[in-house]
CSV table of C-alpha atoms in Angstrom, one decimal:
chain,number,residue,atom,x,y,z
A,92,UNK,CA,-60.5,4.4,5.4
A,93,UNK,CA,-58.0,7.3,6.4
A,94,UNK,CA,-59.1,6.6,10.1
A,95,UNK,CA,-58.7,2.7,9.7
A,96,UNK,CA,-55.2,3.1,8.4
A,97,UNK,CA,-54.2,5.3,11.0
A,98,UNK,CA,-55.8,2.9,13.8
A,99,UNK,CA,-53.6,0.1,12.3
A,100,UNK,CA,-50.6,1.9,12.1
A,101,UNK,CA,-51.1,3.1,15.8
A,102,UNK,CA,-51.8,-0.5,17.1
A,103,UNK,CA,-48.8,-1.8,15.1
A,104,UNK,CA,-46.5,0.9,16.8
A,105,UNK,CA,-48.1,1.1,20.4
A,106,UNK,CA,-48.0,-2.7,20.8
A,107,UNK,CA,-44.1,-2.6,20.2
A,108,UNK,CA,-44.6,-4.8,17.3
A,109,UNK,CA,-42.9,-2.3,15.0
A,110,UNK,CA,-39.6,-2.6,16.8
A,111,UNK,CA,-38.7,-6.2,15.9
A,112,UNK,CA,-38.7,-5.5,12.0
A,113,UNK,CA,-36.9,-2.1,12.9
A,114,UNK,CA,-34.2,-3.9,14.8
A,115,UNK,CA,-33.7,-6.7,12.4
A,116,UNK,CA,-33.4,-4.2,9.6
A,117,UNK,CA,-30.8,-2.4,11.8
A,118,UNK,CA,-28.9,-5.7,12.4
A,119,UNK,CA,-28.9,-7.1,9.1
A,120,UNK,CA,-28.0,-3.8,7.3
A,121,UNK,CA,-25.3,-3.0,9.6
A,122,UNK,CA,-23.7,-6.4,9.3
A,123,UNK,CA,-23.9,-6.1,5.4
A,124,UNK,CA,-22.3,-2.7,5.3
A,125,UNK,CA,-19.7,-3.6,7.9
A,126,UNK,CA,-18.4,-6.1,5.5
A,127,UNK,CA,-16.7,-3.4,3.6
A,128,UNK,CA,-17.2,-0.3,1.4
A,129,UNK,CA,-19.0,-0.7,-2.0
A,130,UNK,CA,-20.2,1.5,-4.8
A,131,UNK,CA,-23.6,3.2,-3.9
A,132,UNK,CA,-25.6,1.4,-6.4
A,133,UNK,CA,-24.2,-2.0,-5.6
A,134,UNK,CA,-24.6,-1.4,-1.9
A,135,UNK,CA,-28.3,-0.2,-2.3
A,136,UNK,CA,-29.1,-2.9,-4.6
A,137,UNK,CA,-28.1,-5.6,-2.0
A,138,UNK,CA,-29.8,-3.7,0.6
A,139,UNK,CA,-33.0,-3.6,-1.1
A,140,UNK,CA,-32.9,-7.4,-1.9
A,141,UNK,CA,-32.2,-7.8,2.0
A,142,UNK,CA,-34.8,-5.5,3.1
A,143,UNK,CA,-37.4,-7.2,1.0
A,144,UNK,CA,-37.6,-10.1,3.5
A,145,UNK,CA,-37.8,-7.7,6.4
A,146,UNK,CA,-40.7,-5.7,4.7
A,147,UNK,CA,-42.7,-8.8,3.9
A,148,UNK,CA,-42.3,-10.0,7.4
A,149,UNK,CA,-43.2,-6.6,8.8
A,150,UNK,CA,-46.3,-6.5,6.6
A,151,UNK,CA,-47.4,-10.0,8.0
A,152,UNK,CA,-46.9,-8.8,11.7
A,153,UNK,CA,-48.8,-5.5,11.1
A,154,UNK,CA,-51.8,-7.2,9.5
A,155,UNK,CA,-51.8,-9.9,12.1
A,156,UNK,CA,-51.9,-7.4,15.0
A,157,UNK,CA,-55.6,-6.7,14.5
A,158,UNK,CA,-57.9,-9.3,16.2
A,159,UNK,CA,-60.4,-11.0,13.6
A,160,UNK,CA,-63.4,-9.6,15.1
A,161,UNK,CA,-62.0,-5.9,15.0
A,162,UNK,CA,-61.1,-6.7,11.2
A,163,UNK,CA,-64.7,-7.5,10.5
A,164,UNK,CA,-66.1,-4.3,12.4
A,165,UNK,CA,-63.5,-2.3,10.3
A,166,UNK,CA,-64.9,-3.9,7.2
A,167,UNK,CA,-68.5,-2.8,8.1
A,168,UNK,CA,-67.2,0.7,9.2
A,169,UNK,CA,-65.5,1.4,5.9
A,170,UNK,CA,-68.3,-0.1,3.8
A,171,UNK,CA,-66.9,-3.2,2.3
A,172,UNK,CA,-64.2,-5.7,2.3
A,173,UNK,CA,-62.5,-4.1,-0.7
A,174,UNK,CA,-61.9,-0.8,1.1
A,175,UNK,CA,-60.9,-2.7,4.3
A,176,UNK,CA,-58.4,-4.5,2.3
A,177,UNK,CA,-57.0,-1.4,0.7
A,178,UNK,CA,-56.6,0.2,4.0
A,179,UNK,CA,-54.6,-2.7,5.2
A,180,UNK,CA,-52.2,-2.6,2.2
A,181,UNK,CA,-51.9,1.1,2.5
A,182,UNK,CA,-50.9,0.9,6.1
A,183,UNK,CA,-48.4,-1.7,5.2
A,184,UNK,CA,-46.9,0.5,2.6
A,185,UNK,CA,-46.7,3.5,4.9
A,186,UNK,CA,-45.1,1.3,7.5
A,187,UNK,CA,-42.2,0.3,5.2
A,188,UNK,CA,-41.3,3.8,4.1
A,189,UNK,CA,-39.3,4.4,7.5
A,190,UNK,CA,-37.5,1.1,6.9
A,191,UNK,CA,-36.4,2.4,3.5
A,192,UNK,CA,-35.3,5.6,5.0
A,193,UNK,CA,-33.1,3.8,7.5
A,194,UNK,CA,-31.7,1.6,4.6
A,195,UNK,CA,-31.0,4.8,2.6
A,196,UNK,CA,-29.3,6.7,5.6
A,197,UNK,CA,-27.5,3.8,7.5
A,198,UNK,CA,-24.6,3.3,4.9
A,199,UNK,CA,-23.4,6.9,5.4
A,200,UNK,CA,-23.5,6.3,9.0
A,201,UNK,CA,-21.3,3.1,8.9
A,202,UNK,CA,-19.2,4.5,6.0
A,203,UNK,CA,-20.3,1.7,3.8
A,204,UNK,CA,-20.2,3.6,0.7
A,205,UNK,CA,-17.0,4.3,-1.3
A,206,UNK,CA,-16.4,7.3,-3.5
A,207,UNK,CA,-16.7,6.7,-7.2
A,208,UNK,CA,-13.4,6.2,-9.1
A,209,UNK,CA,-12.9,6.9,-12.8
A,210,UNK,CA,-15.3,5.4,-15.1
A,211,UNK,CA,-17.6,4.6,-12.1
A,212,UNK,CA,-21.4,5.7,-11.9
A,213,UNK,CA,-21.8,8.8,-10.0
A,214,UNK,CA,-22.8,9.1,-6.6
A,215,UNK,CA,-26.1,10.8,-7.4
A,216,UNK,CA,-26.8,7.8,-10.1
A,217,UNK,CA,-26.1,5.1,-7.2
A,218,UNK,CA,-28.4,6.9,-4.8
A,219,UNK,CA,-31.1,7.2,-7.4
A,220,UNK,CA,-30.9,3.7,-8.6
A,221,UNK,CA,-30.9,2.5,-4.7
A,222,UNK,CA,-34.0,4.6,-3.9
A,223,UNK,CA,-35.7,3.1,-7.2
A,224,UNK,CA,-34.9,-0.3,-6.1
A,225,UNK,CA,-36.0,-0.1,-2.3
A,226,UNK,CA,-39.4,1.5,-3.5
A,227,UNK,CA,-40.1,-0.9,-6.2
A,228,UNK,CA,-39.4,-4.1,-3.9
A,229,UNK,CA,-41.6,-2.4,-1.2
A,230,UNK,CA,-44.6,-3.4,-3.6
A,231,UNK,CA,-44.2,-7.0,-3.8
A,232,UNK,CA,-42.8,-7.2,-0.2
A,233,UNK,CA,-46.1,-6.0,0.8
A,234,UNK,CA,-48.1,-8.3,-1.1
A,235,UNK,CA,-46.2,-11.2,-0.1
A,236,UNK,CA,-46.7,-10.4,3.5
A,237,UNK,CA,-50.4,-9.9,3.0
A,238,UNK,CA,-50.6,-13.3,1.5
A,239,UNK,CA,-48.9,-14.8,4.6
A,240,UNK,CA,-51.4,-13.0,7.0
A,241,UNK,CA,-53.8,-14.6,9.2
A,242,UNK,CA,-56.6,-13.2,7.3
A,243,UNK,CA,-55.6,-15.6,4.5
A,244,UNK,CA,-53.7,-18.5,6.0
A,245,UNK,CA,-55.9,-18.8,9.3
A,246,UNK,CA,-53.1,-20.6,11.1
A,247,UNK,CA,-49.9,-19.2,12.1
A,248,UNK,CA,-47.8,-22.1,11.1
A,249,UNK,CA,-49.4,-22.0,7.6
A,250,UNK,CA,-48.7,-18.2,7.5
A,251,UNK,CA,-45.0,-18.6,8.4
A,252,UNK,CA,-44.8,-21.4,5.8
A,253,UNK,CA,-46.2,-19.2,3.1
A,254,UNK,CA,-43.9,-16.3,3.9
A,255,UNK,CA,-40.5,-18.6,4.2
A,256,UNK,CA,-41.5,-20.3,1.1
A,257,UNK,CA,-42.2,-17.1,-0.9
A,258,UNK,CA,-39.0,-15.6,0.1
A,259,UNK,CA,-37.0,-18.8,-0.7
A,260,UNK,CA,-38.7,-19.2,-4.2
A,261,UNK,CA,-38.2,-15.4,-4.9
A,262,UNK,CA,-34.4,-15.8,-4.4
A,263,UNK,CA,-34.2,-19.2,-6.2
A,264,UNK,CA,-36.6,-18.2,-9.2
A,265,UNK,CA,-34.5,-14.8,-9.3
A,266,UNK,CA,-31.0,-16.5,-10.3
A,267,UNK,CA,-29.7,-15.7,-13.7
A,268,UNK,CA,-29.9,-19.4,-14.5
A,269,UNK,CA,-33.5,-19.7,-13.8
A,270,UNK,CA,-35.5,-20.1,-17.1
A,271,UNK,CA,-38.7,-18.2,-16.1
A,272,UNK,CA,-37.8,-15.7,-13.5
A,273,UNK,CA,-41.3,-14.0,-14.4
A,274,UNK,CA,-43.2,-16.0,-11.8
A,275,UNK,CA,-41.4,-14.3,-8.9
A,276,UNK,CA,-41.1,-10.5,-7.9
A,277,UNK,CA,-37.8,-8.9,-9.4
A,278,UNK,CA,-35.9,-8.9,-6.3
A,279,UNK,CA,-32.7,-10.3,-7.6
A,280,UNK,CA,-33.0,-8.4,-11.0
A,281,UNK,CA,-33.6,-5.1,-9.3
A,282,UNK,CA,-30.3,-5.8,-7.1
A,283,UNK,CA,-28.3,-6.7,-10.5
A,284,UNK,CA,-29.8,-3.5,-12.1
A,285,UNK,CA,-28.3,-1.1,-9.6
A,286,UNK,CA,-24.8,-2.3,-10.6
A,287,UNK,CA,-23.0,-0.5,-13.2
A,288,UNK,CA,-25.1,2.7,-13.5
A,289,UNK,CA,-28.7,3.5,-15.1
A,290,UNK,CA,-29.8,1.6,-18.2
A,291,UNK,CA,-33.3,2.9,-18.8
A,292,UNK,CA,-34.7,-0.1,-21.0
A,293,UNK,CA,-33.5,-2.5,-18.5
A,294,UNK,CA,-35.0,-0.5,-15.3
A,295,UNK,CA,-38.3,0.1,-17.3
A,296,UNK,CA,-38.5,-3.8,-17.8
A,297,UNK,CA,-38.0,-4.5,-14.2
A,298,UNK,CA,-40.2,-1.8,-13.0
A,299,UNK,CA,-43.3,-3.2,-15.2
A,300,UNK,CA,-42.3,-6.5,-13.9
A,301,UNK,CA,-42.5,-5.5,-10.3
A,302,UNK,CA,-45.8,-3.6,-10.8
A,303,UNK,CA,-47.3,-6.4,-12.9
A,304,UNK,CA,-46.5,-9.0,-10.3
A,305,UNK,CA,-47.6,-6.9,-7.5
A,306,UNK,CA,-51.0,-6.3,-9.4
A,307,UNK,CA,-51.7,-10.0,-9.9
A,308,UNK,CA,-50.7,-10.8,-6.2
A,309,UNK,CA,-53.0,-8.1,-5.1
A,310,UNK,CA,-55.7,-9.6,-7.3
A,311,UNK,CA,-55.2,-13.1,-5.8
A,312,UNK,CA,-55.0,-11.7,-2.2
A,313,UNK,CA,-58.4,-9.7,-2.7
A,314,UNK,CA,-60.1,-12.8,-4.0
A,315,UNK,CA,-58.9,-15.0,-1.1
A,316,UNK,CA,-60.0,-12.3,1.3
A,317,UNK,CA,-63.4,-12.1,-0.4
A,318,UNK,CA,-63.7,-15.8,-0.3
A,319,UNK,CA,-63.3,-15.8,3.5
A,320,UNK,CA,-65.3,-12.7,4.0
């Protein structure tokens, strides 16, 4: 599996496909932070929500790089579809970490974070909440991108439709006014939770929500992949 993960990451980088999501993240986050300074938690919360879109798209791009025949050969080489699926998801998770690093560092480069005032959460709290939000949302972003990948959707147009629809529904369902937000990943909830400091019960619920949504999505993805194997 390690060799398959390395091969997928190498192909993703050497073909130049890794450049587009990275540039998109730099442009979008630079525009976001260029709008003015904000508290670290608030800035990172919005950053995590925006990066969710880029990470989901990047996952689809990474998984679509591999030709169908090569994917079948990889399945044989690692000893089954489940291991091949795990290798793909692991590669996507690893590919997302550099973008999260960029998102955590960029606000300091463009002076997008303001110094906390009296009564505001500390800078360390804001940074910790930002890291939590980015890492938490990486999980559902990867599974959404996987569900939109060619291995599941077959056709490029269908995959793009799944990706865009998933992103739109995530935003709409994440609004405070929506009655059952649990059917979407906690993108908007995580962004809201980073504002005003850490509240452990709220963070715990949002974390469990994100992990549960990811687990269910992985099961659905695995079932669809097995049906097409």
